mmCIF file of N, CA and C and ligand atoms in Angstrom:
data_model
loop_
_atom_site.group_PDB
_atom_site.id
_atom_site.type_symbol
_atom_site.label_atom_id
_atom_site.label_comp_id
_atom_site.label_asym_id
_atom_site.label_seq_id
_atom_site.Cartn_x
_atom_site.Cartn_y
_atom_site.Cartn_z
ATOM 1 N N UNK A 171 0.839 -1.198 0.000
ATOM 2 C CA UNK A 171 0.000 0.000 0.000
ATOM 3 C C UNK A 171 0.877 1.252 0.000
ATOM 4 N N UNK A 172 0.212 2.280 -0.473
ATOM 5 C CA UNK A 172 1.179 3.477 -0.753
ATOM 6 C C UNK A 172 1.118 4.165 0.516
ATOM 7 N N UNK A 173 2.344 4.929 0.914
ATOM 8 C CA UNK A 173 2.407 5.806 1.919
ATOM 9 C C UNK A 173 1.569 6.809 2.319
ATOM 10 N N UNK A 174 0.816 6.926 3.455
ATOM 11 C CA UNK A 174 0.519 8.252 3.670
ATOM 12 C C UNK A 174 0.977 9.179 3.492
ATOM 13 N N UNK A 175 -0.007 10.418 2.150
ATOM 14 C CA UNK A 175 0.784 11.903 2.635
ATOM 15 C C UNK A 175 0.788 12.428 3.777
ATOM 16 N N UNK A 176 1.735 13.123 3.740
ATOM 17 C CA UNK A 176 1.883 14.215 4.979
ATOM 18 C C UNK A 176 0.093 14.937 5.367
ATOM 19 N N UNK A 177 -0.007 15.074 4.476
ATOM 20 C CA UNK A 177 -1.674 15.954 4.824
ATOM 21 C C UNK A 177 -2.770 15.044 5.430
ATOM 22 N N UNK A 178 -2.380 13.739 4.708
ATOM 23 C CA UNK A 178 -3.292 12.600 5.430
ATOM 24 C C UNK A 178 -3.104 12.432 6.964
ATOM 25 N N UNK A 179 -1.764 12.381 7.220
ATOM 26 C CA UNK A 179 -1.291 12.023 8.636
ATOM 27 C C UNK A 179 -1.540 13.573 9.456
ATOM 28 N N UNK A 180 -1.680 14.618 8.851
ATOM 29 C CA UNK A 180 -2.414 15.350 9.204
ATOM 30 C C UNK A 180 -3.510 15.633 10.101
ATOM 31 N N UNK A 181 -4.299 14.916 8.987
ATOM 32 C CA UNK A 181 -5.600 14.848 8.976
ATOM 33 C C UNK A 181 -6.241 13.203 10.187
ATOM 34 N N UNK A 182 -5.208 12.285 10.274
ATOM 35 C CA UNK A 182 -5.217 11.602 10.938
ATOM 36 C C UNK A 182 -4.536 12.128 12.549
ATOM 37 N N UNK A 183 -4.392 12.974 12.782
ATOM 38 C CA UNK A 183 -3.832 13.630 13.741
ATOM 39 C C UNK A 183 -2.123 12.514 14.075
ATOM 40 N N UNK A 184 -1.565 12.463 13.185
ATOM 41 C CA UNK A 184 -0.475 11.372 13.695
ATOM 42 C C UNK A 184 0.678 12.386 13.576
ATOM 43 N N UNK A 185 0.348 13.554 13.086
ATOM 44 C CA UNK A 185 1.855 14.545 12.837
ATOM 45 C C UNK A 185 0.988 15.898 13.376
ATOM 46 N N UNK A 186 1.486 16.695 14.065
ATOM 47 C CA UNK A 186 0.913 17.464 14.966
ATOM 48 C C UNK A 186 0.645 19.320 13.343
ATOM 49 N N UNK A 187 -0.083 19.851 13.321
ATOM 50 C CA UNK A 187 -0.477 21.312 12.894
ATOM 51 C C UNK A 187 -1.201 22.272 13.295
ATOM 52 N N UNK A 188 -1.069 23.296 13.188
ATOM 53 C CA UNK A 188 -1.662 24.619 13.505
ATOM 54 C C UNK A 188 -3.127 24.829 13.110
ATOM 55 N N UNK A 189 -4.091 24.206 13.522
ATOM 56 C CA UNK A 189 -5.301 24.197 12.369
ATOM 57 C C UNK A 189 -5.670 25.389 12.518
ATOM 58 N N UNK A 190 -6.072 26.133 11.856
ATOM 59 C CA UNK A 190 -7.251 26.874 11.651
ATOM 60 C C UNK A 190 -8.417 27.108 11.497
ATOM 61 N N UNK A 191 -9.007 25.963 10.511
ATOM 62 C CA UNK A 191 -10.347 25.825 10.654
ATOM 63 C C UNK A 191 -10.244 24.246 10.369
ATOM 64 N N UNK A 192 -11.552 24.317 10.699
ATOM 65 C CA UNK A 192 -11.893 22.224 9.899
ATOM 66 C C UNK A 192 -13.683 22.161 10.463
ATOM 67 N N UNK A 193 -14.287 21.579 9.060
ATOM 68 C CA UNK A 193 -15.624 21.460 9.294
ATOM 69 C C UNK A 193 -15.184 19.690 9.066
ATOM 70 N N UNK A 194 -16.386 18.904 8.637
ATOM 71 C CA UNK A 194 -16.779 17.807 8.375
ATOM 72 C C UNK A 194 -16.219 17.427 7.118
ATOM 73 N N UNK A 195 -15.620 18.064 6.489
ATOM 74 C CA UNK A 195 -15.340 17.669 4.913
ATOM 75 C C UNK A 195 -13.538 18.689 4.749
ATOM 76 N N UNK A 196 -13.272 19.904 5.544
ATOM 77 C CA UNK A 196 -12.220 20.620 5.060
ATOM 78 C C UNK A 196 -11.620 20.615 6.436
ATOM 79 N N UNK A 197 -10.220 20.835 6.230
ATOM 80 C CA UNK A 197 -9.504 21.247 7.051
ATOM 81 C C UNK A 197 -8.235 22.622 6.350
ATOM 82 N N UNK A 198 -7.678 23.027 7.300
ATOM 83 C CA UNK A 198 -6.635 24.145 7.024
ATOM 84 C C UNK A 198 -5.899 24.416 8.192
ATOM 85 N N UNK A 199 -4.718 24.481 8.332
ATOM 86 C CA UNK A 199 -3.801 25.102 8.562
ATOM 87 C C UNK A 199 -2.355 25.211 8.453
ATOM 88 N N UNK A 200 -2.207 26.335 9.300
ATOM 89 C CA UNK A 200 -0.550 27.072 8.916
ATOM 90 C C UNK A 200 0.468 26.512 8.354
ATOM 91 N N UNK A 201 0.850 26.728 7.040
ATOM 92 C CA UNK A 201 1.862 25.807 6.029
ATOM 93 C C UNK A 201 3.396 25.867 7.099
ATOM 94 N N UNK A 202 4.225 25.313 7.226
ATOM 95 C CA UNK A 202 5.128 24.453 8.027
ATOM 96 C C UNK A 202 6.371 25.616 7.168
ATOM 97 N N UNK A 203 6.302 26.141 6.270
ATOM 98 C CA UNK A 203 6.980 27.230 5.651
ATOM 99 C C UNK A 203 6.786 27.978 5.044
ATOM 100 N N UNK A 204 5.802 28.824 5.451
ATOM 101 C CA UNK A 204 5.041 30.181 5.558
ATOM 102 C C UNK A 204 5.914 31.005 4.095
ATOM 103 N N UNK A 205 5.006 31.677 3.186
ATOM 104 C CA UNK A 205 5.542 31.939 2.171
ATOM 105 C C UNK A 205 5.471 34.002 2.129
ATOM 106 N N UNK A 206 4.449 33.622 3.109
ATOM 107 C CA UNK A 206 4.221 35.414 3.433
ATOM 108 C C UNK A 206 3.780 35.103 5.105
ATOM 109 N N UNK A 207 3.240 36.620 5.335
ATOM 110 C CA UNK A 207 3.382 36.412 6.601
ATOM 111 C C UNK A 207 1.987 35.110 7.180
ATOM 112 N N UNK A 208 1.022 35.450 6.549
ATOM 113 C CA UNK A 208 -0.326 34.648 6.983
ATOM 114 C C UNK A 208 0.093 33.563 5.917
ATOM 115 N N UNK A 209 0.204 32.088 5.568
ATOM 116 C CA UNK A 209 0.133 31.384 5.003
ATOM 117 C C UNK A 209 -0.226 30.055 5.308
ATOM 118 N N UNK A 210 -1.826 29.651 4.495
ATOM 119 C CA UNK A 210 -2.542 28.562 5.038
ATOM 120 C C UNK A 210 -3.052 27.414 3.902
ATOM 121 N N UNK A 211 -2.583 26.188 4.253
ATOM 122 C CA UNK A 211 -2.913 25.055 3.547
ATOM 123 C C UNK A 211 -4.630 24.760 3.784
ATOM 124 N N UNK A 212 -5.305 24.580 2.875
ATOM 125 C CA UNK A 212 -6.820 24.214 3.090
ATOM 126 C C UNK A 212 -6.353 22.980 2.235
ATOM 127 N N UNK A 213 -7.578 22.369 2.760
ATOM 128 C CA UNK A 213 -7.144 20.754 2.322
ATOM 129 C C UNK A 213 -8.723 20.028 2.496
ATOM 130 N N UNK A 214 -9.338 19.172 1.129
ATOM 131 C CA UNK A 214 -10.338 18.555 1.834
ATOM 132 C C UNK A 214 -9.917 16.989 2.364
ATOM 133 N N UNK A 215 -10.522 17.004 3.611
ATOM 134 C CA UNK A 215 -10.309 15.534 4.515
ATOM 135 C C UNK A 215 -10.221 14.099 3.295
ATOM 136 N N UNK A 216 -11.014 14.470 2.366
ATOM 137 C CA UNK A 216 -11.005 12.928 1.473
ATOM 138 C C UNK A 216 -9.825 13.248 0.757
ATOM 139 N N UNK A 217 -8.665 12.048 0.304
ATOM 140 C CA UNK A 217 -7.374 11.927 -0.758
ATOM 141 C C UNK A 217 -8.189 12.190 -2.028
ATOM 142 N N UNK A 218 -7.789 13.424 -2.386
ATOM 143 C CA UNK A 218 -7.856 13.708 -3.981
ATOM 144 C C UNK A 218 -6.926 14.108 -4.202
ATOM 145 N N UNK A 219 -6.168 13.339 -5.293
ATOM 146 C CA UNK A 219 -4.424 13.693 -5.370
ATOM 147 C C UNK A 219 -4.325 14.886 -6.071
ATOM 148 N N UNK A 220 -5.391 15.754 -7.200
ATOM 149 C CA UNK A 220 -4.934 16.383 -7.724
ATOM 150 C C UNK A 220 -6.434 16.654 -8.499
ATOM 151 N N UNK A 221 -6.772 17.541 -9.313
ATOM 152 C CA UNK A 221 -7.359 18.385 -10.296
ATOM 153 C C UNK A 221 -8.004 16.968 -11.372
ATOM 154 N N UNK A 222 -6.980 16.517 -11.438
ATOM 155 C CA UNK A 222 -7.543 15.520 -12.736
ATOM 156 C C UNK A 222 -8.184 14.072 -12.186
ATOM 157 N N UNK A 223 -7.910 14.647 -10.406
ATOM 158 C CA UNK A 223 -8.574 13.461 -10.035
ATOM 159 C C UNK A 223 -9.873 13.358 -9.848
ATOM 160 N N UNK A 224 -10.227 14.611 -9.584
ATOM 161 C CA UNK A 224 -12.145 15.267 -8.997
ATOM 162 C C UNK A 224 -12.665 14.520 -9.996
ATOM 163 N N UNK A 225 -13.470 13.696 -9.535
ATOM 164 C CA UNK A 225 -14.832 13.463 -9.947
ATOM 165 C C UNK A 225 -15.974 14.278 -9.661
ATOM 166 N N UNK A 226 -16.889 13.613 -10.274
ATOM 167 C CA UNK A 226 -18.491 14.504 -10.332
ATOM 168 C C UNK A 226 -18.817 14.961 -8.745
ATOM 169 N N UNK A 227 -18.422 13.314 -8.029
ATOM 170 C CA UNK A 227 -19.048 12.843 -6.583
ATOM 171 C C UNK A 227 -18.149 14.143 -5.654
ATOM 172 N N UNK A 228 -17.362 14.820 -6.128
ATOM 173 C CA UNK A 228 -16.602 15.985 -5.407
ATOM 174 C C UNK A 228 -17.440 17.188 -5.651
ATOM 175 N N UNK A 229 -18.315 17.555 -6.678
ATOM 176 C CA UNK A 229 -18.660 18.431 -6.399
ATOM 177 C C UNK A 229 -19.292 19.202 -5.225
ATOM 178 N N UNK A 230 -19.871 18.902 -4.053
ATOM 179 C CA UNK A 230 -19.971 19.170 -2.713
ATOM 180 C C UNK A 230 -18.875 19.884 -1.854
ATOM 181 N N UNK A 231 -17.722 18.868 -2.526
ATOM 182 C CA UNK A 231 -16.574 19.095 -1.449
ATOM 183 C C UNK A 231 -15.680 20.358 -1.977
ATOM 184 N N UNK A 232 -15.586 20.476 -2.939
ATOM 185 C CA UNK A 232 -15.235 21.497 -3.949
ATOM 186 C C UNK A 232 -15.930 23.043 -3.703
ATOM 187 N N UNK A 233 -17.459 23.013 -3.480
ATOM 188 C CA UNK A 233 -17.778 24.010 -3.091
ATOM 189 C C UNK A 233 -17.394 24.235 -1.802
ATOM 190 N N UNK A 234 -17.461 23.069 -0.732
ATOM 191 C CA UNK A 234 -17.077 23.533 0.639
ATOM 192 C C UNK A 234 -15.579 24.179 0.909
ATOM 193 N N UNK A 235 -14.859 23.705 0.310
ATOM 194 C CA UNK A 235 -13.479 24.539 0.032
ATOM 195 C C UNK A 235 -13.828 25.880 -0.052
ATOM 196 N N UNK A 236 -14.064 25.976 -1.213
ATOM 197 C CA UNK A 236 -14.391 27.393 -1.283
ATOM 198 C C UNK A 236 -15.129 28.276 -0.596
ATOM 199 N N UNK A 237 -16.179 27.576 -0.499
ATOM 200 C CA UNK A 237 -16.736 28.640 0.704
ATOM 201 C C UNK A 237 -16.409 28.841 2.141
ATOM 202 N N UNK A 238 -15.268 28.161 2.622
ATOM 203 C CA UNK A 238 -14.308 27.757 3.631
ATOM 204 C C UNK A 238 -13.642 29.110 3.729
ATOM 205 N N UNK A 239 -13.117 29.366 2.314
ATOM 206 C CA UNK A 239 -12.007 30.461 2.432
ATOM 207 C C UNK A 239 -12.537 31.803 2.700
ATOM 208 N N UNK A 240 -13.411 32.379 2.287
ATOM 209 C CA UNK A 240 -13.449 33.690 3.042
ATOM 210 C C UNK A 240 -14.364 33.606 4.641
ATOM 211 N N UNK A 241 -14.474 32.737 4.968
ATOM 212 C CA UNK A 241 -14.283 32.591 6.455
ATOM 213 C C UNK A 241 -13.168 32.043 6.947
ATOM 214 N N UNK A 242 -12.324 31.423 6.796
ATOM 215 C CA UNK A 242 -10.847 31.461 7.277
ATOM 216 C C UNK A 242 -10.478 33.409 7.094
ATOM 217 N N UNK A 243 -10.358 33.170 6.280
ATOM 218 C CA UNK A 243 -10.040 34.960 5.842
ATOM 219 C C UNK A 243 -10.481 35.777 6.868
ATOM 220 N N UNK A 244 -11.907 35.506 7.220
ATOM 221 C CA UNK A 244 -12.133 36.755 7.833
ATOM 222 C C UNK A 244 -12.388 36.083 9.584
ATOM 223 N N UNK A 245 -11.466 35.201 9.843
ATOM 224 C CA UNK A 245 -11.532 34.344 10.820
ATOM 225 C C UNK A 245 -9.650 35.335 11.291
ATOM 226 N N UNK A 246 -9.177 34.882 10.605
ATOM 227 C CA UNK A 246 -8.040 35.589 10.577
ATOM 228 C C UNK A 246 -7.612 37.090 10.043
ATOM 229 N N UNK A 247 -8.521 38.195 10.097
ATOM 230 C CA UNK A 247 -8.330 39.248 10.039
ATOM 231 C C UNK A 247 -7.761 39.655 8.622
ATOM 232 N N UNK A 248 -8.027 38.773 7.344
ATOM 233 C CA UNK A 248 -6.901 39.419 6.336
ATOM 234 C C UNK A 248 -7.908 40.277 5.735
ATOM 235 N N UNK A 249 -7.683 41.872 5.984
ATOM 236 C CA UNK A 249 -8.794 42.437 5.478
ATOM 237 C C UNK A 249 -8.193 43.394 4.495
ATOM 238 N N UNK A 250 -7.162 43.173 4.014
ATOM 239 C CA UNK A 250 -5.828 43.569 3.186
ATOM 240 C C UNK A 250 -6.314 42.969 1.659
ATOM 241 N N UNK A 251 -6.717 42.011 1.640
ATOM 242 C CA UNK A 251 -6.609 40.850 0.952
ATOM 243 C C UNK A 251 -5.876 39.441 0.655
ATOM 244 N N UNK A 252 -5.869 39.136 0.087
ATOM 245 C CA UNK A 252 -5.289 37.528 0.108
ATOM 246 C C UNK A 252 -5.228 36.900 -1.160
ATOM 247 N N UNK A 253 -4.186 35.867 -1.388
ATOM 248 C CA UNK A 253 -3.943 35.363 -2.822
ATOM 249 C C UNK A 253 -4.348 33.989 -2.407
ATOM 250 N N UNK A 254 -5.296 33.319 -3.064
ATOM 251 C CA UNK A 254 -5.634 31.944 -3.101
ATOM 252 C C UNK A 254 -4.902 31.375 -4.423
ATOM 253 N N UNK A 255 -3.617 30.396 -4.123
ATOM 254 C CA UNK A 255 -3.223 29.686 -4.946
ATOM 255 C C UNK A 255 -3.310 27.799 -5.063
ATOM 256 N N UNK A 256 -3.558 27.118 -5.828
ATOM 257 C CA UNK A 256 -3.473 25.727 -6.034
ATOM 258 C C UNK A 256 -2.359 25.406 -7.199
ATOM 259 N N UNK A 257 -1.360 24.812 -6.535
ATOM 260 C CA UNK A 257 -0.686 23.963 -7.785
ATOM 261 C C UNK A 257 -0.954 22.819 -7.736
ATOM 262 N N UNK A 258 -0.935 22.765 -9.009
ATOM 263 C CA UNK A 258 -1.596 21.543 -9.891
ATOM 264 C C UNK A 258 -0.012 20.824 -10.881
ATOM 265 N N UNK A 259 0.294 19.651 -10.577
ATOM 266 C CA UNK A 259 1.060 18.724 -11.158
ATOM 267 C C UNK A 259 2.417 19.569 -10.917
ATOM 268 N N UNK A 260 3.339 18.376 -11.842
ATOM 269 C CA UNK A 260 4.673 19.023 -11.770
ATOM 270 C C UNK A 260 4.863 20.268 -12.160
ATOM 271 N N UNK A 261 4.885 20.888 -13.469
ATOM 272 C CA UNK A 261 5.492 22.294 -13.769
ATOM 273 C C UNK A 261 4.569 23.665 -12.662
ATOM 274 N N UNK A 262 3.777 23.376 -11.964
ATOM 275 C CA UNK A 262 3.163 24.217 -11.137
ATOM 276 C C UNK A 262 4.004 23.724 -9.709
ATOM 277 N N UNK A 263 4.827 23.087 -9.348
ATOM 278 C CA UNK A 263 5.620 22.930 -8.072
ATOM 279 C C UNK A 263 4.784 22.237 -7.238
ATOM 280 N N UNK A 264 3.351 21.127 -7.787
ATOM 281 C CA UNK A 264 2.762 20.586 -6.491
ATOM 282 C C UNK A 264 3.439 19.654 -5.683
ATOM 283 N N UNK A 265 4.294 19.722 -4.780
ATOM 284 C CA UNK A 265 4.818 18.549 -3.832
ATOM 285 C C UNK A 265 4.112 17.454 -3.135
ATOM 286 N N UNK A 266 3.078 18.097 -2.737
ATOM 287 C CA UNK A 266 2.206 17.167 -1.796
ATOM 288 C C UNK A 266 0.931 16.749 -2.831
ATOM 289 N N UNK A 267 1.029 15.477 -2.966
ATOM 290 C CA UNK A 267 -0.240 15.083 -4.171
ATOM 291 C C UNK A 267 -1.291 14.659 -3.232
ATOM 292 N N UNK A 268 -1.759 15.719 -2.678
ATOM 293 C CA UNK A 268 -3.315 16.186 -1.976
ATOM 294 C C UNK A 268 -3.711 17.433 -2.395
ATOM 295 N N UNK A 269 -4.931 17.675 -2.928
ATOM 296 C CA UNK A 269 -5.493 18.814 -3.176
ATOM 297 C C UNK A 269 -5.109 19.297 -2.562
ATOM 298 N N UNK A 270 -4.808 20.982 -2.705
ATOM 299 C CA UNK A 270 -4.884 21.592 -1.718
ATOM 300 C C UNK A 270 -4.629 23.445 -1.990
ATOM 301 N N UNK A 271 -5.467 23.971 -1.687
ATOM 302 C CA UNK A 271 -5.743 25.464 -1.519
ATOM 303 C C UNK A 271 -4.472 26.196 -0.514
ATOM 304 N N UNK A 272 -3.563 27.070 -1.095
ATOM 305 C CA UNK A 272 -2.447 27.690 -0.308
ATOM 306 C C UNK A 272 -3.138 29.333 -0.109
ATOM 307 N N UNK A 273 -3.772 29.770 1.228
ATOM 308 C CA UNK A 273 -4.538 30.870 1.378
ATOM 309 C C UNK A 273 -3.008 32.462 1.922
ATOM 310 N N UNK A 274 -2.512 32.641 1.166
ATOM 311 C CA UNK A 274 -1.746 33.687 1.465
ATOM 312 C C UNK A 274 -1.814 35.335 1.670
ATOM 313 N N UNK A 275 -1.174 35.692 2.666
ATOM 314 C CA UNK A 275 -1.948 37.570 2.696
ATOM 315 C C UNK A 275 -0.500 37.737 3.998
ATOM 316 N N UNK A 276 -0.745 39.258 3.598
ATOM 317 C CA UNK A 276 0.167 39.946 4.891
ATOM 318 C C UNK A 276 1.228 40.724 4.006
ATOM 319 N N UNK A 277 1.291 40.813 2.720
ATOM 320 C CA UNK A 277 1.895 41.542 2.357
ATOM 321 C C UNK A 277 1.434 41.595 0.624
ATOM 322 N N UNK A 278 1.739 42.708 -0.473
ATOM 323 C CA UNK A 278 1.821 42.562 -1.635
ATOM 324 C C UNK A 278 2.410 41.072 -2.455
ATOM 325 N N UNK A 279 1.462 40.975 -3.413
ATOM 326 C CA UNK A 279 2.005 39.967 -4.365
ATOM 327 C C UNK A 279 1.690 40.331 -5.442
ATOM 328 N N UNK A 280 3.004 40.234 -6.166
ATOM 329 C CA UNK A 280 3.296 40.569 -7.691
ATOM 330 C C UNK A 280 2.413 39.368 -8.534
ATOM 331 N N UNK A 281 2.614 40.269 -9.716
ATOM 332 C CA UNK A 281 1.584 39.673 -10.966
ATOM 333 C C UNK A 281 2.526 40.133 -12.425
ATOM 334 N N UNK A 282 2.317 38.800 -13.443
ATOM 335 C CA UNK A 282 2.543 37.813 -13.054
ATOM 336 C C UNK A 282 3.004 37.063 -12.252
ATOM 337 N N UNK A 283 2.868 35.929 -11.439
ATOM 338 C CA UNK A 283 3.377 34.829 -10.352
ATOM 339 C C UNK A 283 5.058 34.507 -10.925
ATOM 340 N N UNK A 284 5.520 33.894 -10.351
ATOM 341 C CA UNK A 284 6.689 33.688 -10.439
ATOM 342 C C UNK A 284 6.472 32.290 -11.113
HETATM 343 P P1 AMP B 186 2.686 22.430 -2.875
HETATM 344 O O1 AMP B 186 4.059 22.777 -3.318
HETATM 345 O O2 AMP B 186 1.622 23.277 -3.530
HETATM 346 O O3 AMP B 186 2.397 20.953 -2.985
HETATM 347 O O4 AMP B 186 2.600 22.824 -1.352
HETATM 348 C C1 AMP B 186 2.801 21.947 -0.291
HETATM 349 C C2 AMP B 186 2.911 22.808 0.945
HETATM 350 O O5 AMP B 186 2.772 21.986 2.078
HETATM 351 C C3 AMP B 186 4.245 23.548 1.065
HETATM 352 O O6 AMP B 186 4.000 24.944 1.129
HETATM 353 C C4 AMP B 186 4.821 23.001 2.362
HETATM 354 O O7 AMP B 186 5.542 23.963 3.104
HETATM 355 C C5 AMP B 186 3.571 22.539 3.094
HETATM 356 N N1 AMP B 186 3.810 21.512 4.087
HETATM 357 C C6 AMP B 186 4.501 20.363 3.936
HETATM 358 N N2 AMP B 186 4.504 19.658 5.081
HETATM 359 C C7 AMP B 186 3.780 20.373 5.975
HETATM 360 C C8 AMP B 186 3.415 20.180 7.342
HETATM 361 N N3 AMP B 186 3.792 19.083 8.034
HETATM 362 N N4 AMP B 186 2.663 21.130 7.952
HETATM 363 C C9 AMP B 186 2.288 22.237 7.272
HETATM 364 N N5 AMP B 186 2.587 22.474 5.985
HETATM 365 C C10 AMP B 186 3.337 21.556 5.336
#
């Protein structure tokens, strides 16, 4: 059997994180190497490795993500604004093959992305 990701063991409470929020279907918190000053992993609880993995049966969970984030947001004061990023596969830098929403704020971010 394949290894647990990190987000799974997470989510299994077997590796300790900063949560922020977590309903029945999402969880989030504080990325382990903060890319700005506020920086937060959202993650839904079920293994979806990636974008091309969502099925139909995700659509639920997909909205709950999203509507997750501007209450994290305004759970955490970013009233600045905030960059919601997802990488998707290799040439986007995804490391961890778990979905997952990177909620960033606390300072300017340039456009185009790097
Ligand atoms: P990505 O490159 O989009 O796959 O992002 C994976 C993110 O997970 C990176 O920003 C990592 O810093 C973060 N990360 C990896 N391990 C942990 C951990 N144990 N706790 C919090 N964040 C983590």
């Amino acid at each position: 059997m394949a290894s647990k990701s990190v987000f799974k063991r997470i989510i299994d409470r077997e590796i300790p994180a900063d949560i922020v929020y977590e309903d029945g279907d999402c969880l989030a918190f504080r990325d382990i190497n903060p890319q700005s000053p506020v920086h937060v992993v959202l993650i839904p609880k079920k293994e979806i490795a990636d974008f091309q993995s969502v099925t139909t049966e995700d659509e639920a969970i997909l909205g709950k993500l999203l509507m997750a984030v501007p209450r994290i947001a305004a759970s955490l004061g970013l009233n600045n604004g905030f960059r919601l990023v997802l990488n998707n596969g290799r040439d986007a830098g995804q490391e961890v093959k778990h979905l997952h929403f990177h909620i960033l704020a606390g300072r300017p971010f340039g456009w185009p992305p790097g």
